[in-house]
Structures are given as C-alpha cells and as structure tokens.
C-alpha cells in the first residue's frame, strides 16, 4: 500500500514538473523581444560613413544599370532602335496634328525642332521617373535577401536612362544640322552651350530627388504607381513640351514657371534654338531640385529600414 502511494506521488510530481516546464517554455516564448536583436543594415546617416558606403558599392550601381538596359531590350527585334524611334515618332505625330493642322505658333522656328527640344528632356524625365517608381517593388527578391544601399536601385534605374538621353542628344544634333541647311536656321555656338551640362545635370538631380521620394512611398502605398502615369500626362501639358512658353500670357508666366520642369525644358530649348535664358525659371528649378533631393533622401532613408518587411 505504501509502495502504491509512493508511486502515485512520484507520478503526480512528474506531471507537475512537466506542467511547470511547459509553462516555463511558454513564458520564455512570450518573453521574446518585440524587435530583433541584430539588424542587418547601414549605421548612421548618408553623411560621412554613409557616403563612403555608397562609394564602396559604386560597381554595383554600374551592374544594376547595365542589367536594366539589357532587360529592357531583351528579346526585342529592334533593340535600342526603339530609343531613336520613340521621340522621332512622337515628333512626327505632334508636327502633323499641332504644327500643320492646328498651326501652333513657333515664332519662326521649325516646329519639329520646337517639339523635339521639348521631348528630349521630357522623355528622359518621364521614363526615368516611372522606372524609379517600380524599381524597389521589382527588386523585392534582392531587398529581402541581401544588404546593400537601397538607394542604388532607383539610382540605377535613372542611370540606365542616361543612354537614351545620350542617343537623343545625338539625334538632336542631326536635326539641328539638317534644318540649318534646309531652312537656313541660324545655329551659332554661343556661351549658352556651356550651360547645357548644367541644365541637364539639374534635370537628372531633379528626377533623382523626386524618384527617391516616390519609390519609397510606392513600397507602402501602391496607389502611387497607379496614379503616377496619369499625373505625368497632365504634367506634360502644363510644361512647354509641345509648345513654346511664349504662348503663356505674360501675367501668368510667373506662376507658370513655378513648375520646375518648365524652367528646365525652356532652358534646354533656349540653349539649342537660340534665345534668352529665363534666369527666374532656372533659379526656381534649381531651388526645387535642392529641396527635392534633401526631402527625397530623408524620406527614403527612414523608409528603407522597413522595405524588407513591407515589400
């Protein structure tokens, strides 16, 4: 009888010990930290060590941009010829319907040149901005598996479009030479041509700043990628792409040139076709570029910590 009682006591003690161990393990699981103990990522800001980190990954930027170029024209019959055809076809369409039928004033300049000088910066901006918007979402497999500065992804998307911009500039030189011969258009090399790299540099930086901001927002709010193509189309018509800024009434021009793209596009056209540069419009564009770069970098830096979890 004593033996049976002792065995029953031992079994109850074993059950109690098992129960306590289960409760202990559950308590241990419940006591796990809410945040991970180790986070793989960059320390600090993009100043100092952050810039060194970006320089360290500079080759990755090159290969990401090269990959974007190859993927874009992979399994296409015409390849990079599409870079030439797209602005030329758009120039032809706008010339027929607006230059010939609607007779949009061009102030004595060949209307195809007016259109192409507007499409040259606009095509780069619109395609690069759209590429930035989808860049992070499209590279989710990289973001969730390995660490590298995430800013390289939208930056590579813009860098890949620099090839298109370079080819468009070569076509522009051909059109300028052609119309100088046929229409005796007075193409003269002046000091303003030295400002072309400055204006194009502002365009690239403006696109980068806006691209950083929009790409970071698109990771969490996918409405951005849906609304952006419509907004870009509307933005085209409030910018001097297919018409001269001289058509805007004088009393409204100060408001019109608050659009940063208006100053950049008008600057490119004034340099290529001759004409006085609008210093007010270029100053607005430069200030807007600086603000967007800072704002885009801050928003992107804060949002990239959660890219792998949200994307």
Coordinates of C-alpha atoms in Angstrom, one line a residue:
X1 CA 0.0 0.0 0.0
X2 CA 2.8 2.4 0.9
X3 CA 4.6 1.5 -2.4
X4 CA 1.5 2.3 -4.4
X5 CA 1.1 5.6 -2.6
X6 CA 4.7 6.5 -3.2
X7 CA 4.4 5.6 -7.0
X8 CA 1.3 7.8 -7.2
X9 CA 3.1 10.7 -5.5
X10 CA 6.0 10.3 -8.0
X11 CA 3.7 10.3 -11.0
X12 CA 1.9 13.4 -9.7
X13 CA 5.2 15.1 -9.1
X14 CA 6.3 14.2 -12.7
X15 CA 3.1 15.6 -14.1
X16 CA 3.5 18.8 -12.1
X17 CA 7.1 19.1 -13.2
X18 CA 6.1 18.6 -16.9
X19 CA 3.4 21.2 -16.5
X20 CA 5.8 23.7 -14.9
X21 CA 8.3 23.1 -17.7
X22 CA 5.6 23.7 -20.4
X23 CA 4.6 26.9 -18.6
X24 CA 8.2 27.9 -18.4
X25 CA 8.7 27.4 -22.1
X26 CA 5.5 29.3 -22.9
X27 CA 6.7 32.1 -20.7
X28 CA 10.0 32.1 -22.4
X29 CA 8.3 32.3 -25.8
X30 CA 6.1 35.1 -24.5
X31 CA 9.2 36.8 -23.2
X32 CA 10.9 37.1 -26.6
X33 CA 11.9 40.7 -27.6
X34 CA 9.5 42.5 -29.9
X35 CA 12.4 43.8 -32.0
X36 CA 15.2 41.7 -33.4
X37 CA 18.4 41.7 -31.5
X38 CA 20.5 42.1 -34.7
X39 CA 19.5 44.2 -37.6
X40 CA 21.5 44.0 -40.9
X41 CA 21.7 47.4 -42.3
X42 CA 23.6 50.6 -42.6
X43 CA 24.5 52.6 -39.5
X44 CA 24.1 56.3 -39.2
X45 CA 23.1 58.6 -42.0
X46 CA 24.3 59.2 -45.5
X47 CA 26.8 61.7 -44.3
X48 CA 30.4 60.6 -43.5
X49 CA 30.4 56.8 -43.4
X50 CA 27.3 56.6 -45.5
X51 CA 28.9 58.3 -48.4
X52 CA 31.9 56.0 -48.1
X53 CA 29.5 53.1 -48.2
X54 CA 27.9 54.4 -51.4
X55 CA 31.4 54.8 -52.9
X56 CA 32.2 51.2 -51.8
X57 CA 29.2 49.9 -53.8
X58 CA 29.8 52.0 -56.9
X59 CA 30.4 49.0 -59.1
X60 CA 27.1 47.5 -58.0
X61 CA 25.4 50.7 -59.3
X62 CA 27.1 50.1 -62.7
X63 CA 26.0 46.5 -62.9
X64 CA 22.4 47.3 -61.8
X65 CA 22.2 49.9 -64.5
X66 CA 23.6 47.6 -67.1
X67 CA 21.2 44.9 -66.1
X68 CA 18.2 47.3 -66.5
X69 CA 19.4 48.2 -70.0
X70 CA 19.8 44.6 -71.0
X71 CA 16.4 43.5 -69.6
X72 CA 14.6 46.4 -71.2
X73 CA 15.7 45.5 -74.7
X74 CA 16.0 41.7 -74.3
X75 CA 14.1 39.7 -76.9
X76 CA 13.2 42.8 -79.0
X77 CA 13.6 42.8 -82.7
X78 CA 14.8 46.4 -82.9
X79 CA 16.6 46.7 -79.7
X80 CA 18.0 50.1 -78.9
X81 CA 16.5 51.4 -82.2
X82 CA 13.4 52.0 -80.1
X83 CA 15.3 54.7 -78.3
X84 CA 15.6 56.5 -81.7
X85 CA 12.1 55.7 -82.9
X86 CA 10.1 56.8 -79.9
X87 CA 11.0 60.6 -79.9
X88 CA 11.0 60.7 -83.7
X89 CA 7.6 59.2 -84.0
X90 CA 6.2 61.5 -81.3
X91 CA 7.7 64.5 -83.0
X92 CA 6.2 63.4 -86.3
X93 CA 2.7 63.0 -84.8
X94 CA 2.8 66.3 -82.9
X95 CA 4.1 68.1 -86.0
X96 CA 1.3 66.8 -88.2
X97 CA -1.6 67.4 -85.8
X98 CA -0.3 70.5 -84.0
X99 CA 2.2 72.1 -86.4
X100 CA 0.3 71.5 -89.7
X101 CA -3.3 71.1 -88.8
X102 CA -3.6 73.2 -85.6
X103 CA -0.8 75.6 -86.6
X104 CA 0.6 76.1 -83.2
X105 CA 2.9 79.2 -83.3
X106 CA 6.6 78.5 -83.3
X107 CA 8.0 82.1 -83.5
X108 CA 9.6 81.5 -86.9
X109 CA 11.4 78.3 -85.7
X110 CA 10.8 74.9 -87.4
X111 CA 8.1 73.3 -85.4
X112 CA 9.7 69.8 -85.4
X113 CA 12.7 71.3 -83.7
X114 CA 10.4 73.0 -81.1
X115 CA 8.8 69.7 -80.3
X116 CA 11.9 67.6 -80.3
X117 CA 13.8 70.0 -78.0
X118 CA 10.8 69.7 -75.6
X119 CA 10.6 65.9 -75.9
X120 CA 14.3 65.4 -75.3
X121 CA 14.3 66.4 -71.6
X122 CA 10.7 65.3 -71.1
X123 CA 11.1 61.7 -72.4
X124 CA 14.1 61.2 -70.1
X125 CA 12.2 62.6 -67.1
X126 CA 9.0 60.6 -67.6
X127 CA 10.7 57.3 -68.4
X128 CA 13.2 57.6 -65.6
X129 CA 10.6 58.6 -63.0
X130 CA 8.3 55.7 -63.9
X131 CA 11.3 53.4 -63.7
X132 CA 12.2 54.6 -60.3
X133 CA 8.6 54.1 -59.1
X134 CA 8.6 50.4 -59.9
X135 CA 12.3 49.8 -59.1
X136 CA 12.1 48.8 -55.5
X137 CA 9.0 46.6 -55.9
X138 CA 10.6 45.0 -58.9
X139 CA 13.7 44.1 -57.0
X140 CA 12.0 42.7 -53.9
X141 CA 14.0 39.4 -54.2
X142 CA 17.2 41.4 -53.8
X143 CA 16.0 43.6 -51.0
X144 CA 14.7 40.7 -48.9
X145 CA 17.8 38.5 -49.2
X146 CA 21.0 40.6 -49.1
X147 CA 22.0 44.0 -47.8
X148 CA 23.3 46.9 -49.9
X149 CA 22.4 50.6 -50.0
X150 CA 18.9 50.6 -51.3
X151 CA 19.3 54.0 -53.0
X152 CA 21.3 52.2 -55.6
X153 CA 18.2 50.6 -57.1
X154 CA 16.3 53.8 -58.1
X155 CA 19.7 55.5 -58.9
X156 CA 20.5 52.6 -61.3
X157 CA 17.1 53.0 -62.9
X158 CA 17.9 56.6 -63.7
X159 CA 21.4 55.8 -64.8
X160 CA 20.1 53.3 -67.3
X161 CA 18.0 56.1 -69.0
X162 CA 21.2 58.2 -69.5
X163 CA 21.9 56.0 -72.5
X164 CA 18.5 57.1 -74.0
X165 CA 19.3 60.7 -73.3
X166 CA 22.7 60.5 -74.9
X167 CA 21.2 58.9 -78.1
X168 CA 18.5 61.6 -78.1
X169 CA 21.2 64.3 -77.9
X170 CA 23.0 62.8 -81.0
X171 CA 19.7 62.8 -82.9
X172 CA 19.1 66.4 -81.8
X173 CA 22.5 67.5 -83.3
X174 CA 21.5 65.8 -86.6
X175 CA 18.1 67.7 -86.7
X176 CA 19.8 71.0 -85.9
X177 CA 22.3 70.4 -88.8
X178 CA 19.5 69.4 -91.2
X179 CA 17.3 72.4 -90.5
X180 CA 20.3 74.8 -90.7
X181 CA 21.0 73.5 -94.2
X182 CA 17.3 73.4 -95.4
X183 CA 15.6 76.3 -93.6
X184 CA 18.8 78.4 -93.1
X185 CA 18.2 78.3 -89.4
X186 CA 20.8 80.4 -87.6
X187 CA 22.6 77.8 -85.5
X188 CA 25.5 79.5 -83.8
X189 CA 27.7 78.3 -81.0
X190 CA 27.5 80.7 -78.1
X191 CA 28.4 80.8 -74.4
X192 CA 25.0 79.4 -73.6
X193 CA 26.0 76.0 -74.9
X194 CA 28.4 75.7 -72.0
X195 CA 25.3 75.8 -69.7
X196 CA 23.8 72.7 -71.3
X197 CA 25.6 70.2 -68.9
X198 CA 24.4 72.4 -66.0
X199 CA 20.7 72.3 -67.1
X200 CA 20.8 68.6 -67.9
X201 CA 22.5 68.0 -64.6
X202 CA 19.7 69.8 -62.8
X203 CA 17.2 67.7 -64.7
X204 CA 18.9 64.4 -63.6
X205 CA 19.1 65.5 -60.0
X206 CA 15.5 66.7 -60.0
X207 CA 14.5 63.3 -61.3
X208 CA 16.6 61.5 -58.7
X209 CA 15.1 63.5 -55.8
X210 CA 11.5 63.0 -57.0
X211 CA 12.3 59.4 -57.8
X212 CA 13.6 58.6 -54.3
X213 CA 10.5 60.1 -52.7
X214 CA 8.0 58.4 -55.0
X215 CA 9.8 55.0 -55.0
X216 CA 9.8 54.9 -51.2
X217 CA 6.1 55.8 -51.0
X218 CA 5.2 53.2 -53.6
X219 CA 6.6 50.4 -51.4
X220 CA 3.9 51.0 -48.8
X221 CA 1.2 52.7 -50.9
X222 CA 0.8 51.0 -54.3
X223 CA -1.7 53.7 -55.3
X224 CA 1.3 55.8 -56.2
X225 CA 2.2 53.6 -59.2
X226 CA -1.4 53.7 -60.4
X227 CA -1.9 57.5 -60.2
X228 CA 1.6 58.5 -61.4
X229 CA 1.1 57.8 -65.2
X230 CA -2.0 60.0 -65.2
X231 CA -0.2 62.7 -63.3
X232 CA 2.7 62.6 -65.7
X233 CA 0.4 63.0 -68.7
X234 CA -1.2 66.1 -67.1
X235 CA 2.2 67.4 -66.2
X236 CA 3.3 67.2 -69.8
X237 CA 0.5 69.7 -70.9
X238 CA 1.4 72.2 -68.2
X239 CA 5.0 72.2 -69.3
X240 CA 6.4 73.7 -72.5
X241 CA 6.9 70.4 -74.3
X242 CA 4.8 70.7 -77.4
X243 CA 4.6 74.5 -77.4
X244 CA 6.7 77.5 -76.6
X245 CA 6.4 79.2 -73.2
X246 CA 5.9 82.4 -75.1
X247 CA 2.3 81.3 -75.7
X248 CA 1.6 81.7 -72.0
X249 CA 0.2 85.2 -71.2
X250 CA 2.8 87.5 -69.6
X251 CA 0.7 88.0 -66.4
X252 CA 0.6 84.2 -65.8
X253 CA 4.2 83.4 -66.6
X254 CA 5.5 83.9 -63.1
X255 CA 3.1 81.3 -61.9
X256 CA 3.7 79.1 -64.9
X257 CA 7.5 78.9 -64.2
X258 CA 6.8 77.8 -60.6
X259 CA 6.7 74.4 -62.3
X260 CA 10.3 73.3 -62.1
X261 CA 10.2 71.3 -65.3
X262 CA 9.0 74.4 -67.2
X263 CA 12.3 76.1 -66.4
X264 CA 14.4 73.1 -67.3
X265 CA 12.6 72.4 -70.6
X266 CA 12.6 76.1 -71.6
X267 CA 16.3 76.3 -70.7
X268 CA 17.2 73.3 -73.0
X269 CA 15.2 74.8 -75.8
X270 CA 16.7 78.3 -75.4
X271 CA 20.2 76.9 -75.5
X272 CA 19.6 74.7 -78.6
X273 CA 17.4 77.0 -80.6
X274 CA 18.8 80.4 -79.5
X275 CA 17.1 82.8 -77.2
X276 CA 17.5 84.5 -73.8
X277 CA 17.6 82.2 -70.8
X278 CA 14.9 82.7 -68.2
X279 CA 17.0 83.1 -65.1
X280 CA 14.0 83.2 -62.8
X281 CA 12.7 79.9 -64.2
X282 CA 16.1 78.3 -63.8
X283 CA 16.5 79.6 -60.3
X284 CA 13.1 78.1 -59.3
X285 CA 14.2 74.8 -60.9
X286 CA 17.5 74.8 -59.0
X287 CA 15.8 75.5 -55.7
X288 CA 13.2 72.9 -56.3
X289 CA 15.9 70.4 -57.2
X290 CA 17.8 71.1 -53.9
X291 CA 14.6 70.7 -51.8
X292 CA 13.5 67.5 -53.5
X293 CA 17.0 66.0 -53.1
X294 CA 17.0 66.6 -49.4
X295 CA 13.4 65.6 -48.9
X296 CA 13.7 62.5 -51.0
X297 CA 16.9 61.4 -49.3
X298 CA 15.4 61.9 -45.8
X299 CA 12.1 60.1 -46.6
X300 CA 14.0 57.3 -48.4
X301 CA 16.5 56.8 -45.6
X302 CA 13.7 56.5 -42.9
X303 CA 11.6 54.2 -45.0
X304 CA 14.3 51.8 -46.2
X305 CA 14.6 50.2 -42.8
X306 CA 11.2 48.6 -43.3
X307 CA 11.5 47.8 -47.0
X308 CA 12.2 44.1 -46.5
X309 CA 9.2 43.8 -44.1
X310 CA 6.7 45.8 -46.2
X311 CA 7.6 45.0 -49.8

